[in-house]
Short mmCIF file of N, CA and C in Angstrom, two decimals:
data_model
loop_
_atom_site.label_atom_id
_atom_site.label_comp_id
_atom_site.label_asym_id
_atom_site.label_seq_id
_atom_site.Cartn_x
_atom_site.Cartn_y
_atom_site.Cartn_z
N MET F 1272 113.94 93.62 87.43
CA MET F 1272 112.63 93.45 87.53
C MET F 1272 112.16 92.44 89.06
N ALA F 1273 111.44 93.24 89.86
CA ALA F 1273 111.50 92.51 91.30
C ALA F 1273 110.58 91.48 91.17
N ALA F 1274 111.19 90.44 92.10
CA ALA F 1274 110.33 89.14 92.40
C ALA F 1274 109.00 89.63 92.88
N ALA F 1275 107.69 88.20 92.91
CA ALA F 1275 107.14 88.69 92.83
C ALA F 1275 106.46 88.52 94.37
N GLN F 1276 105.78 89.03 95.11
CA GLN F 1276 105.69 89.24 96.72
C GLN F 1276 104.25 88.41 96.47
N VAL F 1277 104.16 87.83 97.63
CA VAL F 1277 102.89 86.96 98.09
C VAL F 1277 102.20 87.90 98.83
N LEU F 1278 101.16 88.43 99.53
CA LEU F 1278 100.38 89.40 100.00
C LEU F 1278 99.47 88.24 101.08
N ASP F 1279 99.69 88.28 102.44
CA ASP F 1279 99.28 87.42 103.59
C ASP F 1279 97.92 88.02 103.80
N ARG F 1280 96.85 87.22 103.13
CA ARG F 1280 95.82 87.45 102.93
C ARG F 1280 94.54 87.80 104.30
N ARG F 1281 95.29 87.44 105.58
CA ARG F 1281 94.72 87.99 106.35
C ARG F 1281 94.77 89.66 106.57
N PRO F 1282 93.16 89.87 107.35
CA PRO F 1282 92.69 91.20 107.86
C PRO F 1282 93.79 91.84 108.58
N GLY F 1283 94.17 92.74 108.10
CA GLY F 1283 94.89 93.97 108.95
C GLY F 1283 96.70 93.16 108.91
N ALA F 1284 96.94 91.93 107.93
CA ALA F 1284 98.36 91.27 107.89
C ALA F 1284 99.33 92.77 107.38
N GLN F 1285 100.49 92.39 108.17
CA GLN F 1285 101.17 93.19 107.25
C GLN F 1285 101.53 93.41 105.46
N PRO F 1286 101.37 94.53 104.65
CA PRO F 1286 101.37 94.83 103.89
C PRO F 1286 103.18 94.19 103.47
N GLN F 1287 102.92 93.24 102.04
CA GLN F 1287 104.31 92.93 101.46
C GLN F 1287 104.71 93.69 100.38
N SER F 1288 103.89 94.84 99.58
CA SER F 1288 103.74 95.36 98.35
C SER F 1288 103.30 96.82 99.09
N GLU F 1289 103.79 97.22 98.54
CA GLU F 1289 103.45 99.00 98.17
C GLU F 1289 101.86 98.77 97.72
N ASP F 1290 101.67 98.15 97.18
CA ASP F 1290 100.29 98.19 96.37
C ASP F 1290 99.00 98.06 97.45
N ASP F 1291 99.09 97.60 98.58
CA ASP F 1291 98.09 97.39 99.51
C ASP F 1291 98.62 98.10 101.32
N PRO F 1292 99.09 99.35 100.96
CA PRO F 1292 99.17 100.11 102.24
C PRO F 1292 98.23 99.98 103.03
N TRP F 1293 96.77 100.13 102.92
CA TRP F 1293 95.68 100.11 103.88
C TRP F 1293 95.60 99.31 104.99
N HIS F 1294 96.39 98.04 105.22
CA HIS F 1294 96.74 97.16 105.78
C HIS F 1294 97.31 97.62 106.81
N THR F 1295 98.03 98.38 106.83
CA THR F 1295 98.84 98.96 107.70
C THR F 1295 98.26 99.43 108.95
N GLY F 1296 96.69 100.19 108.47
CA GLY F 1296 96.34 101.23 109.30
C GLY F 1296 94.77 100.39 110.05
N ALA F 1297 95.07 98.74 109.73
CA ALA F 1297 93.46 98.26 110.49
C ALA F 1297 93.55 97.70 111.45
N ALA F 1298 92.31 97.81 112.46
CA ALA F 1298 92.19 97.88 113.59
C ALA F 1298 92.49 96.12 113.91
N CYS F 1299 92.26 94.97 113.33
CA CYS F 1299 92.63 93.80 113.70
C CYS F 1299 94.01 93.30 113.52
N ARG F 1300 94.76 94.59 112.89
CA ARG F 1300 96.28 93.77 113.49
C ARG F 1300 96.99 93.42 114.96
N ARG F 1301 95.85 94.00 116.10
CA ARG F 1301 95.87 94.11 117.24
C ARG F 1301 95.38 92.67 117.71
N ASP F 1302 94.21 92.30 116.93
CA ASP F 1302 93.50 91.82 117.31
C ASP F 1302 93.72 89.89 117.54
N GLU F 1303 93.28 88.90 118.17
CA GLU F 1303 93.61 87.67 117.19
C GLU F 1303 93.20 87.15 115.69
N VAL F 1304 93.69 86.68 114.89
CA VAL F 1304 93.37 86.31 113.31
C VAL F 1304 92.13 85.06 113.86
N GLY F 1305 92.32 84.63 114.75
CA GLY F 1305 91.31 83.52 114.92
C GLY F 1305 89.31 83.84 115.08
N LEU F 1306 89.52 85.28 115.81
CA LEU F 1306 88.13 86.05 115.69
C LEU F 1306 87.58 86.22 114.37
N PHE F 1307 88.55 86.18 113.40
CA PHE F 1307 87.86 86.84 111.82
C PHE F 1307 87.81 85.39 110.91
N PHE F 1308 88.32 84.18 110.86
CA PHE F 1308 87.64 82.99 110.58
C PHE F 1308 87.89 81.98 111.15
N ALA F 1309 86.81 81.20 110.91
CA ALA F 1309 86.06 79.72 111.75
C ALA F 1309 87.33 79.03 111.51
N PRO F 1310 86.79 78.32 112.90
CA PRO F 1310 87.59 76.89 112.97
C PRO F 1310 87.05 76.18 112.32
N SER F 1311 87.32 74.52 111.85
CA SER F 1311 86.29 73.84 111.31
C SER F 1311 85.69 73.33 112.44
N LYS F 1312 84.11 72.89 111.76
CA LYS F 1312 83.05 72.72 112.49
C LYS F 1312 83.22 73.61 113.29
N GLU F 1313 82.84 74.84 113.61
CA GLU F 1313 82.54 75.32 114.57
C GLU F 1313 80.96 75.04 114.49
N PRO F 1314 80.52 75.38 116.06
CA PRO F 1314 79.23 74.90 116.01
C PRO F 1314 78.66 76.30 115.64
N THR F 1315 76.98 77.08 115.48
CA THR F 1315 76.60 78.04 114.57
C THR F 1315 76.42 78.98 115.55
N ALA F 1316 76.34 78.73 116.64
CA ALA F 1316 75.90 80.14 117.76
C ALA F 1316 77.56 80.47 118.07
N ALA F 1317 78.65 79.62 118.34
CA ALA F 1317 79.73 80.02 118.46
C ALA F 1317 80.38 80.59 116.89
N ARG F 1318 79.98 80.34 115.59
CA ARG F 1318 80.10 81.05 114.67
C ARG F 1318 79.59 82.77 115.15
N LEU F 1319 78.62 82.57 115.13
CA LEU F 1319 77.69 84.15 115.14
C LEU F 1319 78.37 84.83 116.50
N SER F 1320 78.67 84.24 117.37
CA SER F 1320 79.40 85.29 118.58
C SER F 1320 80.69 85.82 118.23
N ARG F 1321 81.55 84.81 117.57
CA ARG F 1321 82.79 85.40 117.00
C ARG F 1321 82.96 86.36 116.00
N GLU F 1322 81.53 85.83 115.02
CA GLU F 1322 81.48 86.85 113.96
C GLU F 1322 81.14 88.67 114.21
N GLU F 1323 80.09 88.41 115.32
CA GLU F 1323 79.91 89.86 116.12
C GLU F 1323 81.06 90.18 116.93
N GLN F 1324 81.82 89.48 117.17
CA GLN F 1324 83.07 90.68 118.04
C GLN F 1324 83.92 90.65 116.88
N ALA F 1325 84.11 89.70 115.68
CA ALA F 1325 85.28 90.34 114.99
C ALA F 1325 84.40 91.70 114.06
N LYS F 1326 83.02 91.97 114.25
CA LYS F 1326 82.41 93.07 113.93
C LYS F 1326 82.95 93.63 114.48
N GLN F 1327 82.46 94.12 115.63
CA GLN F 1327 82.78 95.03 116.51
C GLN F 1327 84.39 95.37 116.47
N VAL F 1328 84.97 95.19 116.00
CA VAL F 1328 86.45 95.46 115.86
C VAL F 1328 86.37 96.15 114.52
N CYS F 1329 85.67 95.35 113.33
CA CYS F 1329 85.84 96.43 111.75
C CYS F 1329 85.14 97.68 112.64
N ALA F 1330 83.90 97.58 113.22
CA ALA F 1330 83.18 98.98 112.95
C ALA F 1330 84.12 99.72 113.57
N ARG F 1331 85.07 99.90 114.32
CA ARG F 1331 85.96 101.06 114.93
C ARG F 1331 87.48 101.00 114.09
N CYS F 1332 87.07 100.33 112.95
CA CYS F 1332 88.48 99.97 111.65
C CYS F 1332 88.87 101.69 111.23
N PRO F 1333 89.46 102.20 110.89
CA PRO F 1333 89.84 103.38 110.10
C PRO F 1333 90.06 103.06 108.53
N VAL F 1334 90.02 101.78 108.29
CA VAL F 1334 90.24 101.63 106.97
C VAL F 1334 88.87 100.23 106.67
N LEU F 1335 88.38 100.64 106.90
CA LEU F 1335 86.84 99.58 106.83
C LEU F 1335 86.50 99.24 105.52
N LEU F 1336 86.20 100.88 104.85
CA LEU F 1336 85.86 100.84 103.89
C LEU F 1336 86.49 99.78 102.67
N GLU F 1337 88.46 100.51 102.73
CA GLU F 1337 89.45 99.68 102.02
C GLU F 1337 89.28 98.14 102.21
N CYS F 1338 89.20 97.60 103.58
CA CYS F 1338 89.20 96.24 103.73
C CYS F 1338 88.09 95.59 102.75
N ARG F 1339 86.50 96.44 102.94
CA ARG F 1339 85.46 95.85 101.95
C ARG F 1339 85.59 95.35 100.97
N GLU F 1340 86.32 96.73 100.21
CA GLU F 1340 86.56 97.08 99.07
C GLU F 1340 87.26 95.81 98.06
N HIS F 1341 88.64 95.61 99.31
CA HIS F 1341 89.55 94.46 99.08
C HIS F 1341 88.96 92.61 98.62
N ALA F 1342 87.92 92.88 99.90
CA ALA F 1342 87.23 91.54 99.87
C ALA F 1342 86.70 91.22 99.15
N LEU F 1343 85.15 92.38 98.39
CA LEU F 1343 84.76 92.11 97.07
C LEU F 1343 85.70 91.99 95.90
N ALA F 1344 86.54 92.92 95.88
CA ALA F 1344 87.55 92.60 94.28
C ALA F 1344 87.78 91.16 94.48
N GLN F 1345 88.49 90.93 95.54
CA GLN F 1345 89.64 89.32 95.01
C GLN F 1345 88.44 88.52 94.53
N PRO F 1346 87.50 87.94 94.91
CA PRO F 1346 86.63 88.11 96.37
C PRO F 1346 87.10 87.19 97.40
N GLU F 1347 87.06 87.41 98.44
CA GLU F 1347 87.52 86.97 99.69
C GLU F 1347 86.66 85.71 100.01
N PRO F 1348 86.72 84.46 99.80
CA PRO F 1348 85.98 83.52 100.05
C PRO F 1348 85.45 83.14 101.43
N TYR F 1349 86.53 83.74 102.55
CA TYR F 1349 86.40 83.40 104.22
C TYR F 1349 86.12 84.17 104.67
N GLY F 1350 86.09 84.43 106.29
CA GLY F 1350 86.50 85.34 107.21
C GLY F 1350 85.38 86.38 106.74
N VAL F 1351 85.43 87.12 108.13
CA VAL F 1351 85.30 88.82 108.30
C VAL F 1351 86.30 89.55 107.63
N TRP F 1352 85.45 90.07 106.88
CA TRP F 1352 86.63 91.72 105.92
C TRP F 1352 85.66 92.26 105.70
N GLY F 1353 85.83 93.43 106.95
CA GLY F 1353 85.50 94.67 106.50
C GLY F 1353 84.01 95.07 106.90
N GLY F 1354 83.62 94.33 108.43
CA GLY F 1354 82.45 94.13 108.36
C GLY F 1354 81.49 92.89 107.98
N LEU F 1355 82.20 92.72 106.99
CA LEU F 1355 81.46 91.73 106.39
C LEU F 1355 81.57 90.04 106.60
N THR F 1356 80.72 89.50 106.75
CA THR F 1356 81.17 88.06 106.42
C THR F 1356 81.39 87.25 104.93
N ALA F 1357 81.46 86.26 104.82
CA ALA F 1357 81.46 85.81 103.59
C ALA F 1357 80.41 85.94 102.60
N ALA F 1358 79.45 85.26 103.64
CA ALA F 1358 77.96 85.50 103.13
C ALA F 1358 77.47 86.79 102.80
N GLU F 1359 77.19 87.44 103.76
CA GLU F 1359 76.97 89.06 103.77
C GLU F 1359 77.55 89.51 102.18
N ARG F 1360 79.20 89.43 102.09
CA ARG F 1360 79.65 89.51 100.75
C ARG F 1360 79.46 89.21 99.72
N ARG F 1361 78.46 88.14 99.61
CA ARG F 1361 78.33 87.28 98.54
C ARG F 1361 76.96 87.95 98.17
N VAL F 1362 76.29 88.22 98.47
CA VAL F 1362 74.96 89.26 98.66
C VAL F 1362 74.95 90.35 98.30
N VAL F 1363 76.18 90.97 98.49
CA VAL F 1363 76.65 92.64 98.40
C VAL F 1363 77.16 92.35 96.50
N LEU F 1364 77.75 91.55 96.83
CA LEU F 1364 78.34 91.18 95.26
C LEU F 1364 77.25 90.76 94.28
N ALA F 1365 76.23 90.27 94.17
CA ALA F 1365 74.94 90.08 93.96
C ALA F 1365 74.58 90.76 93.16
N ARG F 1366 74.08 91.94 94.40
CA ARG F 1366 73.30 93.00 94.12
C ARG F 1366 74.10 94.08 93.27
N ARG F 1367 75.55 94.14 93.46
CA ARG F 1367 76.07 94.71 92.47
C ARG F 1367 76.41 94.29 90.89
N ARG F 1368 76.29 93.02 91.18
CA ARG F 1368 75.54 92.62 89.56
C ARG F 1368 74.66 92.77 89.07
N ARG F 1369 73.84 92.82 89.49
CA ARG F 1369 71.92 92.92 89.23
C ARG F 1369 71.97 94.29 89.08
N ARG F 1370 72.39 95.43 90.30
CA ARG F 1370 72.43 96.41 89.61
C ARG F 1370 73.28 96.69 88.06
N GLU F 1371 74.72 96.26 88.20
CA GLU F 1371 75.12 96.60 86.91
C GLU F 1371 74.40 96.39 85.63
N ALA F 1372 73.68 94.63 85.77
CA ALA F 1372 72.83 94.43 84.45
C ALA F 1372 71.97 95.29 84.28
N GLU F 1373 71.31 95.57 85.02
CA GLU F 1373 70.21 96.75 84.42
C GLU F 1373 70.38 98.18 84.04
N LEU F 1374 72.09 98.59 84.46
CA LEU F 1374 71.93 99.69 83.87
C LEU F 1374 73.03 99.70 82.34
N ARG F 1375 73.19 98.13 82.49
CA ARG F 1375 73.85 98.17 80.90
C ARG F 1375 72.33 97.78 79.86
N GLU F 1376 71.34 97.34 81.03
CA GLU F 1376 70.23 97.06 79.79
C GLU F 1376 69.29 98.15 79.50
N ALA F 1377 69.65 99.09 81.12
CA ALA F 1377 68.90 100.89 80.05
C ALA F 1377 69.66 101.08 79.63
N ALA F 1378 70.78 101.11 79.34
CA ALA F 1378 71.71 101.81 78.62
C ALA F 1378 71.38 101.63 76.64
N ARG F 1379 71.25 99.94 76.86
CA ARG F 1379 71.27 98.97 75.53
C ARG F 1379 69.32 99.61 74.72
N VAL F 1380 68.36 99.88 75.98
CA VAL F 1380 67.46 100.22 75.47
C VAL F 1380 66.86 101.75 74.51
N PRO F 1381 66.75 101.79 73.67
CA PRO F 1381 66.80 103.40 73.66
C PRO F 1381 65.67 103.87 74.10
N ALA F 1382 65.68 105.38 74.21
CA ALA F 1382 64.27 106.06 74.96
C ALA F 1382 63.09 105.94 74.05
N ALA F 1383 62.31 105.83 74.54
CA ALA F 1383 60.70 106.63 73.32
C ALA F 1383 60.86 107.63 72.50
N PRO F 1384 60.68 107.95 71.46
CA PRO F 1384 60.95 109.06 70.61
C PRO F 1384 60.14 109.56 71.24
N ARG F 1385 60.13 111.00 71.47
CA ARG F 1385 59.15 112.01 71.84
C ARG F 1385 58.32 112.70 70.75
N ARG F 1386 57.14 112.69 71.22
CA ARG F 1386 56.44 113.74 69.85
C ARG F 1386 56.55 114.61 69.95
N ILE F 1387 55.99 115.46 69.47
CA ILE F 1387 56.01 117.22 69.22
C ILE F 1387 54.97 117.71 68.89
N ALA F 1388 54.14 118.40 70.04
CA ALA F 1388 52.57 118.30 69.95
C ALA F 1388 52.52 119.47 68.97
N GLY F 1389 51.70 119.68 67.80
CA GLY F 1389 51.87 120.40 66.72
C GLY F 1389 50.80 121.19 66.23
#
């Protein structure tokens, strides 16, 4: 049995298992990690500027969607992942939950019987 391996949670971090090969192609591997995660007590204007720079890196990333889905599935509570901030990911997750609830409800409610004209 293989020993459990810890996955470095930074976007673009070197994968430590075969389960996360998308990390190896991430554009953020070449950029400063601080660009993707907020320092404590960061002023709002600085945060917005830093997040925009991180999103620009994400925009040119070949594994943007894989990164985003990873961050949504975990869910990652901090940083810019897949071109989305933590707040933006919370919105996406809330929309997905609402859509899934609507689909479940629609499947639960039987369609009205059709009347045959006679």
